[in-house]
Amino acid sequence: MTTLPGRALLLICLSLLAWPAGAGWLREQQDIMGTRITVEVFHADDDVARRGVDAVMAEMRRLDAAMSPFREDSELSRVNREAAAGPVPISRELFDLLQRSRQVSDLTDGAFDITFASAGFLYDYRRHVHPDARTLKQAAARIDYHNLALDPATHSVRFSLPGVKIDLGGIAKGHAVDRSIALLRAMGIHDALVTAGGDSRVIGRRWGRPWRIGVRDPRRPDALVAVIPLEDVAVSTSGDYERFFEEDGVRYHHIIDPTSGDSARGLRSVTIIGPDATTTDALSTSVFVLGRERGLALVDRLTGIDAILVDGQGRLHYSSGLEQLQPH
Ligand code: AMP
Ligand code: MG
């Protein structure tokens, strides 16, 4: 993480280069991985554009089948069932993502922790279910990424305690977006946007101009708090409005503070801009947990990473690399 390339490109590059309207441009949306997938590609050959979009949707389905915690037959569910009893050999891809998750855990002092699921599974946001204090305390005691032993020699994973569970909801969509962009590039597509829920990555340009990505207002679904022009970067937003319910004035939402097993409260949303979507996805969740001060301090320490935070009062805060965006 310390070797990330230079600062996210945020210059407004005005270009007179225009694309012929419609030619080679394709945009498609599908609901996969429990979220909305958007793919937009440009290629002079319509067939190549079509094949690019289809390849991305197929890749999203493949990753959902492997990593969904809601599918009994996913590789991830098998790990959750078997890894407390002994080492479970897993695919190279899942192994690498578990290792990447651990690196982010180390980097964020454990704010990012895929074993959050040891308590996270007790919530059902759609049905407004949360655990009572005693149950939560017991389950939260099992949250600790050190309870996950990874053996690179055998590509296997083992839990050191019964009751440990993992969930890649904070990083898998970013990984899926990065894999999709790699596929598109390999097909010769150099201008594209891939979005999976709150995680996006863009390459090249759109009609000869930088892509523009909006940051949603956490309390007004149709409003934006910022629009950022981007080239060749990834952007992820984590918010307390995506999956939540309220009870007695308390908001229970899907981003969990590993120290308590309870929802992380303090910020409303965190947007991270960086070189790849796996990184921005994991960091948006992490900075949400860390809160404003510790979160911005972390971002300012990292090369190539920037952030826009919306705090509990709806105020915006920027990392130092984005000061030019601030209203004066
Ligand atoms: P995102 O929208 O990228 O912030 O992802 C939110 C998802 O990340 C949740 O739905 C959980 O699956 C997962 N998650 C929640 N809390 C954490 C945490 N502290 N560390 C890692 N993943 C988390
Ligand atoms: Mg995330």
Coordinates of C-alpha atoms and ligand atoms in Angstrom, one line a residue:
M1 CA 0.0 0.0 0.0
T2 CA 2.9 2.3 0.5
T3 CA 4.0 2.0 -3.1
L4 CA 0.9 3.4 -4.7
P5 CA 1.4 5.6 -7.8
G6 CA 1.2 9.4 -7.7
R7 CA -1.8 11.5 -6.5
A8 CA -5.2 10.9 -8.0
L9 CA -5.6 12.9 -11.1
L10 CA -8.1 15.6 -10.4
L11 CA -7.4 18.3 -13.0
I12 CA -10.2 19.4 -15.2
C13 CA -8.9 18.6 -18.6
L14 CA -11.0 20.3 -21.2
S15 CA -10.6 18.8 -24.6
L16 CA -12.1 19.6 -27.9
L17 CA -11.8 16.0 -29.1
A18 CA -15.3 14.9 -29.8
W19 CA -16.6 11.4 -30.5
P20 CA -19.1 10.8 -33.3
A21 CA -22.4 10.5 -31.5
G22 CA -23.5 7.0 -30.7
A23 CA -20.8 5.1 -32.6
G24 CA -19.1 2.4 -30.5
W25 CA -20.7 3.6 -27.3
L26 CA -22.5 1.1 -25.0
R27 CA -24.0 1.5 -21.6
E28 CA -25.7 -1.3 -19.6
Q29 CA -27.0 -1.9 -16.1
Q30 CA -27.8 -5.2 -14.4
D31 CA -28.5 -6.2 -10.8
I32 CA -25.8 -8.7 -9.7
M33 CA -23.9 -9.3 -6.4
G34 CA -26.9 -7.7 -4.6
T35 CA -26.1 -4.4 -6.2
R36 CA -26.4 -2.3 -9.3
I37 CA -23.7 -2.9 -11.9
T38 CA -23.2 -0.2 -14.5
V39 CA -20.8 -0.7 -17.5
E40 CA -20.1 2.0 -20.1
V41 CA -17.6 1.3 -22.8
F42 CA -16.3 3.0 -26.0
H43 CA -14.8 1.2 -28.9
A44 CA -14.8 2.0 -32.6
D45 CA -16.0 -1.6 -33.3
D46 CA -19.6 -2.1 -31.9
D47 CA -19.0 -5.8 -31.6
V48 CA -16.0 -5.3 -29.4
A49 CA -18.0 -2.9 -27.2
R50 CA -20.8 -5.5 -26.9
R51 CA -18.4 -8.3 -26.0
G52 CA -16.7 -6.1 -23.4
V53 CA -20.0 -5.4 -21.6
D54 CA -20.9 -9.1 -21.7
A55 CA -17.5 -10.1 -20.4
V56 CA -17.9 -7.7 -17.4
M57 CA -21.4 -9.0 -16.5
A58 CA -20.2 -12.6 -16.7
E59 CA -17.2 -11.7 -14.4
M60 CA -19.5 -10.1 -11.9
R61 CA -21.6 -13.3 -11.8
R62 CA -18.6 -15.5 -11.5
L63 CA -17.3 -13.5 -8.5
D64 CA -20.7 -13.5 -6.9
A65 CA -20.9 -17.3 -7.1
A66 CA -17.5 -17.6 -5.4
M67 CA -17.6 -14.9 -2.8
S68 CA -21.2 -14.3 -1.8
P69 CA -22.0 -15.0 1.9
F70 CA -25.6 -15.5 1.0
R71 CA -25.0 -18.6 -1.3
E72 CA -24.5 -21.9 0.5
D73 CA -22.4 -23.2 -2.4
S74 CA -19.9 -20.2 -2.6
E75 CA -16.3 -20.8 -1.8
L76 CA -16.6 -18.2 1.0
S77 CA -19.5 -20.1 2.6
R78 CA -17.5 -23.3 2.5
V79 CA -14.6 -21.5 4.4
N80 CA -17.1 -20.2 7.0
R81 CA -18.4 -23.8 7.5
E82 CA -15.1 -25.6 7.6
A83 CA -12.2 -23.4 8.6
A84 CA -12.7 -23.7 12.4
A85 CA -12.2 -27.5 12.1
G86 CA -9.0 -27.4 10.0
P87 CA -7.1 -25.7 7.2
V88 CA -9.3 -25.3 4.1
P89 CA -7.5 -25.1 0.7
I90 CA -8.9 -22.3 -1.4
S91 CA -8.5 -20.7 -4.9
R92 CA -5.5 -18.5 -5.5
E93 CA -7.9 -15.6 -6.1
L94 CA -9.7 -15.9 -2.8
F95 CA -6.4 -16.5 -1.0
D96 CA -4.9 -13.3 -2.5
L97 CA -8.0 -11.3 -1.5
L98 CA -7.8 -12.6 2.0
Q99 CA -4.1 -11.6 2.1
R100 CA -5.0 -8.2 0.7
S101 CA -7.7 -7.8 3.4
R102 CA -5.1 -8.6 6.0
Q103 CA -2.7 -5.9 4.7
V104 CA -5.5 -3.3 4.9
S105 CA -6.3 -4.5 8.5
D106 CA -2.7 -3.9 9.4
L107 CA -2.7 -0.5 7.7
T108 CA -5.8 0.6 9.4
D109 CA -5.1 -0.6 12.9
G110 CA -7.9 -3.2 12.5
A111 CA -10.6 -0.8 11.4
F112 CA -10.9 -3.0 8.3
D113 CA -11.5 -6.5 9.5
I114 CA -13.3 -9.2 7.5
T115 CA -14.0 -11.2 10.7
F116 CA -16.5 -8.4 11.6
A117 CA -18.9 -11.0 10.2
S118 CA -18.5 -13.0 13.4
A119 CA -21.0 -10.5 14.9
G120 CA -22.2 -9.0 11.6
F121 CA -24.3 -12.1 10.8
L122 CA -26.5 -11.2 13.8
Y123 CA -28.0 -8.2 12.0
D124 CA -30.7 -8.3 9.4
Y125 CA -31.1 -4.7 8.1
R126 CA -34.1 -5.5 5.9
R127 CA -36.0 -7.1 8.8
H128 CA -34.8 -4.5 11.4
V129 CA -33.0 -7.2 13.5
H130 CA -30.1 -6.4 15.8
P131 CA -28.6 -8.5 18.6
D132 CA -29.1 -7.8 22.3
A133 CA -26.1 -6.4 24.2
R134 CA -25.1 -9.7 25.7
T135 CA -25.2 -11.7 22.5
L136 CA -23.4 -8.9 20.7
K137 CA -20.6 -8.9 23.3
Q138 CA -19.9 -12.6 23.0
A139 CA -19.9 -12.5 19.2
A140 CA -17.8 -9.3 19.0
A141 CA -15.1 -11.0 21.1
R142 CA -14.4 -13.2 18.1
I143 CA -13.8 -10.3 15.8
D144 CA -10.0 -10.1 15.2
Y145 CA -8.3 -10.7 11.9
H146 CA -5.5 -12.5 13.7
N147 CA -8.0 -15.3 14.2
L148 CA -7.5 -16.0 10.5
A149 CA -4.4 -18.1 9.7
L150 CA -3.3 -18.0 6.0
D151 CA -0.8 -20.6 4.7
P152 CA 0.8 -19.4 1.5
A153 CA 2.5 -22.8 0.9
T154 CA -0.9 -24.7 0.7
H155 CA -3.1 -21.7 -0.1
S156 CA -5.3 -22.6 2.8
V157 CA -7.1 -20.7 5.5
R158 CA -7.9 -21.7 9.0
F159 CA -9.9 -20.0 11.9
S160 CA -8.2 -20.2 15.2
L161 CA -11.5 -20.2 17.1
P162 CA -15.0 -21.7 16.5
G163 CA -17.6 -19.0 15.7
V164 CA -15.3 -16.9 13.5
K165 CA -16.9 -15.9 10.2
I166 CA -15.6 -13.8 7.3
D167 CA -17.4 -11.6 4.8
L168 CA -15.7 -9.8 1.9
G169 CA -18.5 -7.2 1.5
G170 CA -16.1 -4.4 2.1
I171 CA -13.6 -5.3 -0.6
A172 CA -15.1 -7.8 -3.1
K173 CA -16.9 -5.3 -5.2
G174 CA -13.7 -3.3 -5.7
H175 CA -11.9 -6.5 -6.7
A176 CA -14.7 -7.3 -9.2
V177 CA -14.4 -3.8 -10.7
D178 CA -10.6 -4.1 -11.0
R179 CA -10.9 -7.6 -12.6
S180 CA -13.5 -6.1 -15.1
I181 CA -11.3 -3.3 -16.1
A182 CA -8.4 -5.7 -16.7
L183 CA -10.7 -7.8 -18.9
L184 CA -11.8 -4.8 -20.9
R185 CA -8.2 -3.6 -21.4
A186 CA -7.2 -7.1 -22.6
M187 CA -9.9 -6.9 -25.2
G188 CA -8.5 -3.6 -26.5
I189 CA -11.0 -1.3 -24.8
H190 CA -9.3 1.8 -23.4
D191 CA -12.3 4.1 -22.5
A192 CA -14.6 2.6 -20.0
L193 CA -16.5 3.0 -16.7
V194 CA -17.4 0.0 -14.4
T195 CA -19.5 0.6 -11.3
A196 CA -20.6 -2.0 -8.7
G197 CA -22.8 -0.2 -6.2
G198 CA -20.5 2.4 -4.5
D199 CA -17.3 1.3 -6.3
S200 CA -16.3 2.6 -9.6
R201 CA -13.2 2.7 -11.8
V202 CA -12.7 4.7 -15.0
I203 CA -10.1 4.3 -17.8
G204 CA -9.5 6.7 -20.6
R205 CA -12.2 9.3 -21.4
R206 CA -15.9 9.8 -22.2
W207 CA -16.6 11.6 -25.4
G208 CA -13.0 13.0 -25.2
R209 CA -13.6 14.5 -21.7
P210 CA -12.7 13.2 -18.3
W211 CA -15.3 11.0 -16.7
R212 CA -17.4 12.7 -14.0
I213 CA -18.4 10.9 -10.9
G214 CA -20.9 12.3 -8.4
V215 CA -20.8 11.9 -4.7
R216 CA -24.3 11.4 -3.4
D217 CA -25.8 13.5 -0.6
P218 CA -26.1 10.9 2.2
R219 CA -29.6 12.3 3.3
R220 CA -31.1 13.2 -0.1
P221 CA -31.1 10.3 -2.6
D222 CA -31.2 12.5 -5.7
A223 CA -28.8 15.2 -4.7
L224 CA -25.0 15.3 -5.1
V225 CA -22.6 17.0 -2.7
A226 CA -19.7 17.0 -5.3
V227 CA -19.0 16.0 -8.9
I228 CA -15.4 15.1 -9.6
P229 CA -13.8 14.8 -13.0
L230 CA -11.6 11.8 -13.2
E231 CA -9.2 10.0 -15.5
D232 CA -7.8 6.5 -14.9
V233 CA -8.7 6.2 -11.2
A234 CA -11.1 4.4 -8.9
V235 CA -13.6 5.9 -6.6
S236 CA -15.5 4.2 -3.8
T237 CA -18.2 5.6 -1.4
S238 CA -19.3 4.0 1.8
G239 CA -22.4 5.4 3.5
D240 CA -24.6 4.8 6.4
Y241 CA -27.7 5.1 4.1
E242 CA -27.1 2.0 2.0
R243 CA -28.4 -0.7 4.3
F244 CA -29.9 0.5 7.6
F245 CA -32.9 0.8 9.9
E246 CA -33.6 3.1 12.8
E247 CA -34.8 2.1 16.2
D248 CA -35.4 4.5 19.1
G249 CA -33.5 7.2 17.2
V250 CA -30.4 4.9 16.7
R251 CA -29.3 4.1 13.2
Y252 CA -28.2 0.5 12.7
H253 CA -26.3 0.2 9.4
H254 CA -24.0 -2.2 7.6
I255 CA -20.5 -0.8 8.4
I256 CA -19.4 -2.4 11.7
D257 CA -16.8 -1.1 14.2
P258 CA -14.7 -4.2 14.9
T259 CA -14.0 -3.1 18.5
S260 CA -17.7 -3.2 19.4
G261 CA -19.6 -5.2 16.7
D262 CA -22.0 -2.2 16.6
S263 CA -22.4 0.1 13.6
A264 CA -19.7 2.8 13.2
R265 CA -21.3 6.1 14.0
G266 CA -19.9 9.6 13.5
L267 CA -19.7 10.0 9.7
R268 CA -22.5 9.7 7.1
S269 CA -20.3 8.9 4.1
V270 CA -16.7 8.5 3.0
T271 CA -15.5 8.7 -0.6
I272 CA -12.0 7.5 -1.5
I273 CA -10.2 8.2 -4.7
G274 CA -7.2 6.1 -5.6
P275 CA -5.5 4.0 -8.2
D276 CA -7.6 0.8 -8.1
A277 CA -11.0 -0.1 -6.8
T278 CA -9.9 -2.9 -4.5
T279 CA -7.9 -0.3 -2.5
T280 CA -10.6 2.4 -2.6
D281 CA -13.3 -0.1 -1.6
A282 CA -11.4 -1.4 1.4
L283 CA -10.3 2.1 2.4
S284 CA -13.7 3.7 2.2
T285 CA -15.1 1.1 4.7
S286 CA -11.9 1.6 6.8
V287 CA -12.1 5.4 6.9
F288 CA -15.8 5.2 7.8
V289 CA -14.9 3.2 10.8
L290 CA -11.9 5.3 11.8
G291 CA -13.9 8.5 11.8
R292 CA -13.0 12.0 10.7
E293 CA -9.7 12.7 12.5
R294 CA -8.0 9.3 12.3
G295 CA -9.5 8.6 8.9
L296 CA -8.1 11.8 7.3
A297 CA -4.8 11.4 9.1
L298 CA -4.5 7.9 7.5
V299 CA -5.5 9.2 4.0
D300 CA -3.0 12.1 4.2
R301 CA -0.2 9.6 5.0
L302 CA -0.9 7.5 1.9
T303 CA 0.5 8.4 -1.5
G304 CA -2.1 8.5 -4.3
I305 CA -5.2 8.4 -2.0
D306 CA -7.7 11.2 -1.4
A307 CA -10.9 11.4 0.5
I308 CA -14.2 13.4 0.8
L309 CA -16.0 12.9 4.1
V310 CA -19.6 13.9 5.0
D311 CA -19.8 14.2 8.8
G312 CA -22.8 13.7 11.2
Q313 CA -23.9 17.3 10.6
G314 CA -23.7 17.0 6.8
R315 CA -20.5 19.1 6.6
L316 CA -17.8 18.2 4.0
H317 CA -14.2 17.5 4.9
Y318 CA -11.4 16.9 2.3
S319 CA -8.0 15.3 2.4
S320 CA -5.2 17.7 1.9
G321 CA -4.7 16.6 -1.8
L322 CA -8.2 17.8 -2.6
E323 CA -8.1 21.3 -1.2
Q324 CA -8.7 22.8 -4.6
L325 CA -12.2 21.3 -4.6
Q326 CA -13.2 23.1 -1.4
P327 CA -15.6 26.0 -1.7
H328 CA -13.8 29.3 -0.8
Ligands
AMP1 P1 -18.8 -0.7 1.7 O1 -20.1 -0.2 1.2 O2 -17.7 -0.9 0.8 O3 -18.4 0.2 2.9 O4 -19.0 -2.1 2.3 C1 -19.8 -2.3 3.4 C2 -19.7 -3.8 3.6 O5 -18.5 -4.1 4.2 C3 -20.7 -4.3 4.7 O6 -22.0 -4.6 4.0 C4 -20.0 -5.5 5.2 O7 -20.2 -6.6 4.3 C5 -18.6 -5.1 5.1 N1 -18.0 -4.6 6.4 C6 -18.7 -3.9 7.4 N2 -17.9 -3.5 8.4 C7 -16.6 -3.9 8.0 C8 -15.4 -3.8 8.6 N3 -15.2 -3.1 9.8 N4 -14.3 -4.3 7.9 C9 -14.5 -4.9 6.7 N5 -15.6 -5.1 6.1 C10 -16.7 -4.6 6.7
MG2 MG -15.8 -0.2 0.7

